[in-house]
Every structure is written in structure tokens, then in C-alpha cells.
Coordinates of C-alpha atoms in Angstrom, one line a residue:
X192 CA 87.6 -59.6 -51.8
X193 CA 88.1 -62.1 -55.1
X194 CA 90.8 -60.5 -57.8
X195 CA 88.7 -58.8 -60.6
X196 CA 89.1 -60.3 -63.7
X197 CA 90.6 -59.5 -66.3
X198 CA 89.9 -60.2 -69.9
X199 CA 91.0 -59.2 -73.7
X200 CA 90.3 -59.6 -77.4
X201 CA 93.1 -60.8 -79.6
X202 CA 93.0 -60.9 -83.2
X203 CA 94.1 -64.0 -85.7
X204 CA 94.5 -61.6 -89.0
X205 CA 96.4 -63.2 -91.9
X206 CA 97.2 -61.8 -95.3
X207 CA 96.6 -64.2 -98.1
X208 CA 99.8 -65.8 -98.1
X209 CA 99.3 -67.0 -94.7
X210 CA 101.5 -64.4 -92.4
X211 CA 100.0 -63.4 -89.3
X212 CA 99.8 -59.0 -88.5
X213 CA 101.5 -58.4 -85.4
X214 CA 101.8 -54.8 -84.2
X215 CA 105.4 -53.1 -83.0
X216 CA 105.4 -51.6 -79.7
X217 CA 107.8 -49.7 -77.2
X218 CA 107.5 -53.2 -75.3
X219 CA 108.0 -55.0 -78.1
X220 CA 105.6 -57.1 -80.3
X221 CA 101.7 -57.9 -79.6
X222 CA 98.6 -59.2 -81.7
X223 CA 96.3 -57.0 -82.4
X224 CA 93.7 -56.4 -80.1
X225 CA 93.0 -55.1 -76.8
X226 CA 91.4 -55.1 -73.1
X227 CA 87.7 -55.1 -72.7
X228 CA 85.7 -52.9 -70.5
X229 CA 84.0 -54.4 -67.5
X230 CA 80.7 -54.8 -69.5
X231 CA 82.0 -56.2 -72.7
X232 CA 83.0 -59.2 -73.8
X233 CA 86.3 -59.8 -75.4
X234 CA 84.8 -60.6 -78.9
X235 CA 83.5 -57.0 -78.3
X236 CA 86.5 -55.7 -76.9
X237 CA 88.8 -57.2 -80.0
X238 CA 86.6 -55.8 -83.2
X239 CA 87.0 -52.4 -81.2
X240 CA 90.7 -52.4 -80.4
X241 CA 90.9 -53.3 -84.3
X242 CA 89.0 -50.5 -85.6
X243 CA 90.1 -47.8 -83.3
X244 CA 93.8 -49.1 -83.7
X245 CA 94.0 -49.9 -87.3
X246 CA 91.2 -48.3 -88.9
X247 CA 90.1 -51.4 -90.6
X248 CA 86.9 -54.1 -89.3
X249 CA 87.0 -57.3 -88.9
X250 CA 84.8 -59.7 -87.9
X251 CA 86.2 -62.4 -85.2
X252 CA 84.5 -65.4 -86.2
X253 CA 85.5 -68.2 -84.0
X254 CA 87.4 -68.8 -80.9
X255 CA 90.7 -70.5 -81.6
X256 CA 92.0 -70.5 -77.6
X257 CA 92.3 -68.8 -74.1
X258 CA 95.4 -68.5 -72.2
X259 CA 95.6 -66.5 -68.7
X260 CA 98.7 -64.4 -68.2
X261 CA 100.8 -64.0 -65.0
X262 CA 99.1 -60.5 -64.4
X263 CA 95.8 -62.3 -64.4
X264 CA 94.6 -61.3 -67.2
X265 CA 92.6 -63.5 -69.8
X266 CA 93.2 -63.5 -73.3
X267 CA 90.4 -65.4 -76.0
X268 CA 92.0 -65.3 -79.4
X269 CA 89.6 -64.6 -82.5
X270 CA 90.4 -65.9 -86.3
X271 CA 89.3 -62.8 -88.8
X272 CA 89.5 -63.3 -92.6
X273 CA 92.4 -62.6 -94.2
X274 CA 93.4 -59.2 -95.6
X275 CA 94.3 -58.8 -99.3
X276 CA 96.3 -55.9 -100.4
X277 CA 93.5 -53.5 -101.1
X278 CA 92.4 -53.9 -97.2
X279 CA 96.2 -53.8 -96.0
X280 CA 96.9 -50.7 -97.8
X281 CA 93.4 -49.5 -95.4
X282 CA 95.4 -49.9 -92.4
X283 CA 96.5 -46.7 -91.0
X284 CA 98.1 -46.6 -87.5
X285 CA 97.1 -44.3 -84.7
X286 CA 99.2 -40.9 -84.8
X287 CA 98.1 -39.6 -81.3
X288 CA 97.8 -41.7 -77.8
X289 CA 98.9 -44.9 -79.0
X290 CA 102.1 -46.9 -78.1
X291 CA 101.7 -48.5 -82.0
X292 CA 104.8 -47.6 -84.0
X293 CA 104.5 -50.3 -86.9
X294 CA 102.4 -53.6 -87.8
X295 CA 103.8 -56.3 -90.1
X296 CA 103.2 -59.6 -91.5
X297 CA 105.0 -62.2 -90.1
X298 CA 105.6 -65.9 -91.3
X299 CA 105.6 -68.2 -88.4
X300 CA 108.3 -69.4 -87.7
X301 CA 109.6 -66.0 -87.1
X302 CA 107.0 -65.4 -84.3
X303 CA 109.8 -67.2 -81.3
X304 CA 109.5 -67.4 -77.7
X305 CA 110.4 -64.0 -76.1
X306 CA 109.4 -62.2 -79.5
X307 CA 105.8 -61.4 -77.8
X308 CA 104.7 -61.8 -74.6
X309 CA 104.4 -65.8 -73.4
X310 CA 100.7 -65.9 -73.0
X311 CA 100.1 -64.9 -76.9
X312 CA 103.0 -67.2 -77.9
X313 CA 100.8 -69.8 -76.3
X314 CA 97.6 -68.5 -78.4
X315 CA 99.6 -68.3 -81.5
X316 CA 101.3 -72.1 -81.3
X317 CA 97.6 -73.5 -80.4
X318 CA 96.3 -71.3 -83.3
X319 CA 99.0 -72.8 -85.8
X320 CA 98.2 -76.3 -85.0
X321 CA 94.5 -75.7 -84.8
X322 CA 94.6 -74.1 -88.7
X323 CA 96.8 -76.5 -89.3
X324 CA 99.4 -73.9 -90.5
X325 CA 102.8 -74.8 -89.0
X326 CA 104.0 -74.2 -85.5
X327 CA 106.2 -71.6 -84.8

């Protein structure tokens, strides 16, 4: 029997300086985002984790890469818009069932190998250099 696939939804979110939102977890940092369901495609699966996460939409608008993890799993990171401070002070973070415990903006170069897990440190170098905005 083949390995089922697995896929998920990543968000690109910047706020108008340029930092990217990264979400604090017990297991350390993550972009926000999430698995899909069987059905679903991780476009889907992202705007939802976002909303049920965050309480904020966005809208992924085009693909900036796809890596595959050691787990199997595939993750297709999304650019959104950026957030200005109105839509940032939105944001309101889960207070039941979620292993969330903060979200920040974070510049770059302080988004290092082993700060998040190495398939999104992957998606967020090719995302720097596909935006143009710096590598990591």
C-alpha cells in the first residue's frame, strides 16, 4: 500500500516594514498555517488554519515554493498581503485547544537554521530570494 500523502498550507504574512509573522509554539517557532484535510487543497487548508488560528483572512495569492519534510509531509507556501497595524491589532490568538502561545514579526535575518523546523527554513530562504527581500 503507497504512503498517503501528506500536505499543508503555509502562510507568507508580512507587516509593512517587511518582517515575516511567525507563531511561538511548545515546539518552538512555525509559519502560520496548517494541515489540509484529505479533500482540500493546501491553498484551502492555509486561509483556514489562518482564520481559525488568528482570527484574521487572508487571501494566499501565489505560490512561492514546496518543500517535502522528513515525515512526508508537503508543505506549498502562500504570499498574503501585508498587515498594517489596524489588521495586526485584529489578531487574537486561540485561548482553548491550541498549542499557539505568541506570534511575532520577525526581520529575516533573525529567522536561523534550527529556529523553525528545516523544511520551512527552506520555504522561507526560497521566499526571500524570490521577493527579493534578503536571505536569512
Amino acid at each position: 500500500m503507497p504512503a498517503t500523502a501528506f500536505i499543508a498550507g503555509l502562510a507568507h504574512i508580512p507587516d509593512t516594514n517587511g518582517r515575516l509573522l511567525m507563531l511561538k509554539t511548545e515546539r518552538g517557532w512555525r509559519l502560520p498555517g496548517g494541515p489540509a484535510l484529505p479533500e482540500e487543497t493546501a491553498r484551502h487548508a492555509v486561509a483556514y488554519h489562518v482564520r481559525r488560528d488568528l482570527q484574521i483572512r487572508i487571501a494566499p495569492r501565489f505560490l512561492l515554493g514546496v518543500e517535502t519534510s522528513g515525515t512526508g509531509l508537503t508543505a506549498y507556501l502562500f504570499a498574503c498581503d501585508s498587515l498594517n497595524a489596524d489588521d495586526i491589532a485584529r489578531i487574537k490568538l486561540p485561548s482553548v485547544g491550541s498549542n499557539i502561545t505568541a506570534f511575532a514579526f520577525v526581520d529575516y535575518p533573525g529567522i536561523t537554521e534550527g529556529s523553525v523546523a528545516d523544511h520551512e527554513h527552506r520555504l522561507i530562504i526560497e521566499a526571500a530570494a524570490a521577493l527579493g527581500t534578503g536571505a536569512p
